[in-house]
Amino acid sequence: MQTRITKLFGIQHPIIQGGMHFVGLADLAAAVSNAGGLGTITGLTQKTPNDLANEIARCRDMTDKPFAVNLTFLPTVSTPDYPGYVKAIIDGGVTVVETAGRNPIQVLPYLKDAGIKVIHKCTSVRHALKAQDIGCDAVSVDGFECGGHPGEDDIPNMILLPRAADELEIPFVSSGGQADARSLVASLAMGAEGMNMGTRFMATVEAPIHQNVKDAIVAASELDTRLIMRPLRNTERVMNNPAVERVLAIEAAKGKDTAFEDIAADVAGVYPKVMVGGDMDAGAWSCGMVAGLIDDIPTCQQLIDRIMSQAEDIIRKRLAGML
Ligand SMILES: Cc1cc2nc3c(=O)[nH]c(=O)nc-3n(C[C@H](O)[C@H](O)[C@H](O)COP(=O)(O)O)c2cc1C
């Protein structure tokens, strides 16, 4: 299957693994890229630019295929050394960067000068148009279903993707709620040129996270995520657990007056405890509604092969058979 996205990034299949804090290490990125998709190393999970340079080198040792690095611009406790991370990306010969959070204009000229393709992940058509205007090569349109930060507009992909198709000239992929061949074919039908998956790639053999996390995703239904940090306008979709219930109770009590400090114990510094330590109740961790569609833990190769062969069946048999 060839789309503008496979051509732009030089990949075999139109499937991308989105950046994920403490999940997007070289092991997963290389596995996705080796399976013909685009794997992504999450830049800020690496404590320093030098650590990121080492992680890029580690990925390169495991794959000769293209892979991406994610650069996320979100409110953080301390400001990361973005110029240092950009230098590590350029010096490491990375060919694709996924930006997310704020508008990436501050890093874009450096990435473009280095010939790097930039795909910006955003949750609204107006932000996608802005990304197009400032020179991004593609966008990843992240619907309300998504794990992580769905923004504040709450528009699901059934509406957001056709709206993006109506407005955008640059190619885009669907993101949020994507899990299988049905997701891919539906995304293509709505105008996307591929799909980006987060939660689905966590439940794979190569995802370098604790088995408890993978098992929790398989066990979860589509009813098991919650939205936290809404009063802070930094909404995050997370797997429900006792820590999340505590956060929601504080937010319900304090409303608009909720401050980050009120919930910090259950949202800050949680990822190492969950992803590495396997302590599922250590705090809030991102997870998409799509957990309801995930019921196995395949290798990335098995997952991507299955998606591509079933997508072909859907298009050639189910859909063509209706004509
Ligand atoms: C555990 C987890 C951590 C994530 N961390 C990041 C991140 O650091 N930066 C980012 O841009 N997106 C992050 N995301 C969002 C994903 O890249 C992707 O956009 C999202 O998971 C898509 O929705 P899905 O989970 O329904 O597939 C994260 C998602 C999850 C599930």
XYZ file of C-alpha atoms and ligand atoms in Angstrom:
354
model
C 0.000 0.000 0.000
C 1.533 3.290 -1.078
C 0.312 6.645 0.219
C 1.758 10.130 0.428
C 2.868 9.219 3.960
C 4.786 6.053 2.969
C 6.502 8.039 0.217
C 7.279 11.034 2.438
C 8.941 8.954 5.153
C 10.336 6.151 2.971
C 8.448 3.411 4.826
C 6.721 0.245 3.615
C 3.384 0.507 5.453
C 1.355 3.622 6.421
C 1.558 2.859 10.147
C 3.303 5.064 12.715
C 4.071 4.466 16.388
C 3.531 7.744 18.219
C 5.978 9.033 20.818
C 5.184 7.720 24.298
C 6.900 8.740 27.500
C 8.897 5.817 28.960
C 7.519 3.508 26.219
C 9.110 4.915 23.062
C 12.614 3.627 23.653
C 14.891 2.363 20.878
C 13.678 -1.229 21.348
C 10.090 -0.424 20.337
C 11.025 2.141 17.675
C 13.375 -0.342 15.978
C 10.792 -3.160 16.152
C 8.119 -1.009 14.499
C 10.499 0.236 11.819
C 11.824 -3.280 11.135
C 8.212 -4.381 10.632
C 7.825 -1.740 7.901
C 6.145 1.020 9.956
C 7.687 4.176 11.411
C 8.923 3.707 14.980
C 9.448 6.708 17.229
C 11.883 7.357 20.075
C 10.408 9.724 22.675
C 12.964 12.517 23.028
C 12.140 13.809 26.490
C 12.200 10.353 28.107
C 15.959 10.682 27.659
C 17.163 12.874 30.522
C 19.779 14.770 28.506
C 20.551 15.437 24.831
C 23.552 13.138 25.239
C 21.267 10.333 26.435
C 19.067 10.931 23.375
C 22.132 10.745 21.112
C 22.962 7.352 22.678
C 19.376 6.140 22.271
C 19.386 7.148 18.587
C 22.664 5.253 18.126
C 21.165 2.210 19.913
C 18.155 2.324 17.575
C 20.409 2.592 14.531
C 22.238 -0.557 15.719
C 18.900 -2.415 15.695
C 17.443 -1.168 12.396
C 18.593 0.194 9.073
C 15.072 1.511 8.362
C 13.887 5.096 8.940
C 12.681 5.974 12.449
C 11.466 9.176 14.093
C 12.128 11.114 17.285
C 9.239 12.757 19.167
C 9.709 16.231 20.608
C 6.895 17.193 22.963
C 6.207 20.765 24.061
C 3.945 20.553 27.094
C 3.894 22.362 30.411
C 6.653 20.687 32.412
C 8.091 21.324 35.845
C 11.447 22.388 34.326
C 12.112 23.542 30.748
C 13.940 20.892 28.702
C 17.078 21.752 26.690
C 15.259 21.775 23.323
C 18.216 23.139 21.295
C 20.347 20.323 22.717
C 17.767 17.686 21.787
C 17.452 19.144 18.273
C 21.221 18.968 17.857
C 21.231 15.313 18.983
C 18.498 14.558 16.423
C 20.332 16.301 13.575
C 23.759 14.889 14.472
C 22.196 11.432 14.820
C 21.009 11.522 11.189
C 17.338 11.086 12.129
C 15.095 11.671 9.090
C 11.686 12.267 10.737
C 10.594 14.256 13.794
C 7.152 14.055 15.383
C 6.400 17.288 17.225
C 3.497 17.607 19.656
C 2.022 19.974 22.200
C 2.746 23.587 21.284
C 3.334 24.869 17.776
C 6.877 23.685 16.828
C 7.946 26.927 15.142
C 10.913 27.401 17.476
C 12.610 24.198 16.255
C 11.230 23.952 12.714
C 13.882 25.998 10.843
C 16.715 23.881 12.290
C 14.970 20.612 11.421
C 14.043 21.754 7.904
C 17.570 23.052 7.224
C 18.825 19.578 8.101
C 16.395 18.013 5.600
C 14.314 16.384 8.343
C 10.623 15.709 7.640
C 8.352 17.049 10.377
C 4.974 15.581 11.294
C 3.129 17.666 13.870
C 0.558 15.955 16.082
C -2.414 18.123 16.934
C -5.992 17.821 18.076
C -7.826 20.408 15.974
C -8.181 21.474 12.352
C -7.043 25.021 13.201
C -3.795 23.737 14.718
C -3.312 21.406 11.744
C -3.710 24.366 9.374
C -1.226 26.355 11.439
C 1.262 23.470 11.188
C 0.749 23.453 7.415
C 1.252 27.232 7.257
C 4.554 27.180 9.131
C 5.951 24.449 6.866
C 5.354 21.093 8.536
C 5.416 18.233 6.027
C 2.479 16.311 7.496
C 0.189 16.218 10.508
C -1.062 13.536 12.823
C -4.686 14.336 13.667
C -5.299 13.189 17.240
C -8.992 12.683 18.051
C -10.791 12.865 21.391
C -10.429 9.082 21.779
C -6.660 9.256 22.047
C -4.465 8.214 24.924
C -2.430 11.124 26.283
C -3.478 14.715 25.625
C -6.636 15.055 23.478
C -6.773 18.857 23.791
C -9.870 20.719 24.924
C -12.179 20.546 21.870
C -13.436 16.965 22.386
C -13.969 16.181 18.695
C -13.806 12.460 17.892
C -12.043 11.205 14.785
C -15.271 10.375 12.918
C -15.709 14.162 12.584
C -12.146 15.409 12.917
C -10.627 13.350 10.090
C -13.100 14.345 7.342
C -12.848 17.949 8.574
C -9.054 17.747 8.269
C -9.408 16.209 4.794
C -11.625 19.105 3.721
C -9.113 21.731 4.816
C -5.567 20.372 4.558
C -3.266 20.146 1.577
C -0.390 18.350 3.290
C -0.903 14.633 4.029
C -2.174 13.551 7.434
C -2.546 10.378 9.457
C -5.308 9.499 11.877
C -4.315 9.192 15.530
C -6.331 8.118 18.553
C -8.505 5.043 18.739
C -6.657 3.198 15.966
C -5.968 -0.485 16.559
C -6.443 -2.727 13.571
C -7.178 -3.138 9.860
C -10.659 -1.668 10.289
C -9.096 1.477 11.772
C -6.666 1.786 8.875
C -9.258 1.330 6.128
C -11.695 3.697 7.859
C -8.939 6.299 8.246
C -8.067 6.036 4.567
C -11.754 6.356 3.677
C -11.954 9.569 5.692
C -9.019 11.104 3.849
C -6.030 10.135 5.988
C -2.969 8.584 4.337
C -2.102 6.287 7.228
C -2.557 5.882 10.960
C -0.652 6.573 14.152
C -1.066 4.270 17.156
C 0.032 4.653 20.761
C -1.829 2.372 23.164
C -1.941 -0.525 20.653
C 1.863 -0.559 20.420
C 2.184 -0.703 24.236
C 0.614 -4.167 24.161
C 3.326 -5.709 21.967
C 6.127 -8.113 22.813
C 8.831 -5.536 22.102
C 7.320 -2.612 24.073
C 9.977 -2.133 26.775
C 7.487 -1.797 29.627
C 6.429 -3.959 32.563
C 4.210 -6.935 31.734
C 1.619 -5.580 34.218
C 0.991 -2.594 31.925
C 0.442 -4.800 28.882
C -1.872 -7.073 30.882
C -3.824 -4.060 32.188
C -4.420 -2.816 28.632
C -5.583 -6.258 27.472
C -7.905 -6.525 30.499
C -9.360 -3.013 30.080
C -12.535 -2.168 28.175
C -13.388 1.018 26.297
C -15.067 2.241 29.492
C -11.902 2.236 31.596
C -10.234 5.558 30.732
C -10.842 8.920 32.389
C -9.990 12.555 31.593
C -7.917 14.335 34.230
C -6.378 17.846 34.455
C -9.338 19.361 32.622
C -9.488 22.325 35.037
C -5.816 23.012 34.202
C -6.607 22.975 30.448
C -3.999 20.230 30.108
C -6.475 17.367 29.737
C -5.008 13.876 29.737
C -6.773 10.589 28.983
C -5.531 7.973 31.443
C -6.333 4.466 32.611
C -8.657 4.588 35.615
C -7.198 3.473 38.955
C -7.409 4.627 42.616
C -4.912 7.454 41.997
C -7.047 8.758 39.128
C -10.160 8.588 41.324
C -8.284 10.729 43.892
C -7.352 13.297 41.230
C -10.926 13.451 39.950
C -12.261 13.923 43.491
C -9.878 16.844 44.091
C -10.786 18.398 40.722
C -14.508 17.995 41.444
C -14.104 19.660 44.827
C -11.848 22.534 43.714
C -13.154 23.076 40.192
C -11.432 25.903 38.339
C -9.306 26.597 41.416
C -7.496 23.261 41.105
C -3.737 23.857 41.055
C -1.113 21.450 39.747
C 0.296 21.116 43.267
C -3.064 19.734 44.451
C -2.717 16.667 42.241
C 1.059 16.505 41.707
C 1.485 13.467 43.974
C -0.635 11.386 41.597
C 0.531 12.799 38.242
C 4.201 13.828 38.521
C 7.066 11.333 38.287
C 4.633 8.445 37.820
C 5.939 6.902 34.586
C 9.065 5.119 35.898
C 6.996 3.525 38.673
C 4.321 2.279 36.267
C 6.254 1.474 33.101
C 9.440 0.169 34.705
C 8.274 -0.894 38.164
C 4.881 -2.294 37.115
C 3.096 -0.544 40.008
C -0.239 -0.046 38.293
C -1.679 2.184 41.004
C 1.366 4.470 41.389
C -0.467 7.318 39.660
C -2.087 8.417 36.409
C -0.718 7.010 33.146
C -1.938 7.736 29.619
C -4.093 5.162 27.887
C -6.564 5.389 25.005
C -10.186 4.223 24.801
C -8.840 1.840 22.192
C -7.801 -0.462 25.053
C -11.298 -1.879 24.492
C -10.153 -3.200 21.098
C -6.893 -4.736 22.330
C -6.956 -8.349 23.465
C -3.555 -9.792 22.659
C 0.169 -9.054 22.851
C 1.671 -9.770 19.410
C 5.124 -8.858 18.135
C 5.211 -5.615 16.131
C 5.826 -7.677 12.997
C 2.766 -9.854 13.679
C 0.629 -6.802 14.468
C 1.603 -4.837 11.372
C 1.451 -7.876 9.059
C -2.015 -8.694 10.397
C -3.236 -5.131 9.904
C -1.949 -4.949 6.348
C -3.285 -8.332 5.232
C -6.695 -7.809 6.850
C -6.876 -4.287 5.385
C -6.380 -5.773 1.949
C -9.169 -8.282 2.619
C -11.531 -5.530 3.761
C -10.836 -3.421 0.692
C -10.774 -6.207 -1.929
C -13.479 -8.469 -0.521
C -15.818 -6.745 1.922
C -15.930 -3.287 0.324
C -15.456 -4.268 -3.330
C -18.105 -6.963 -2.815
C -20.653 -4.290 -1.958
C -20.337 -2.572 -5.327
C 1.537 5.964 27.740
C 1.471 7.036 26.700
C 2.415 8.045 26.719
C 2.388 9.056 25.747
N 3.366 10.011 25.745
C 3.402 10.928 24.745
C 4.455 11.869 24.686
O 5.359 11.897 25.538
N 4.446 12.768 23.665
C 3.462 12.752 22.706
O 3.510 13.561 21.787
N 2.437 11.881 22.749
C 2.388 10.964 23.749
N 1.377 10.048 23.763
C 0.346 10.057 22.680
C 0.671 9.052 21.566
O 1.820 9.389 20.848
C -0.482 8.950 20.559
O -0.719 10.205 19.976
C -1.750 8.444 21.196
O -1.457 7.373 22.055
C -2.740 8.015 20.142
O -3.902 7.511 20.732
P -4.141 5.935 21.014
O -3.484 5.657 22.311
O -5.616 5.822 21.047
O -3.508 5.163 19.887
C 1.365 9.055 24.747
C 0.395 8.049 24.769
C 0.431 7.042 25.717
C -0.628 5.976 25.683
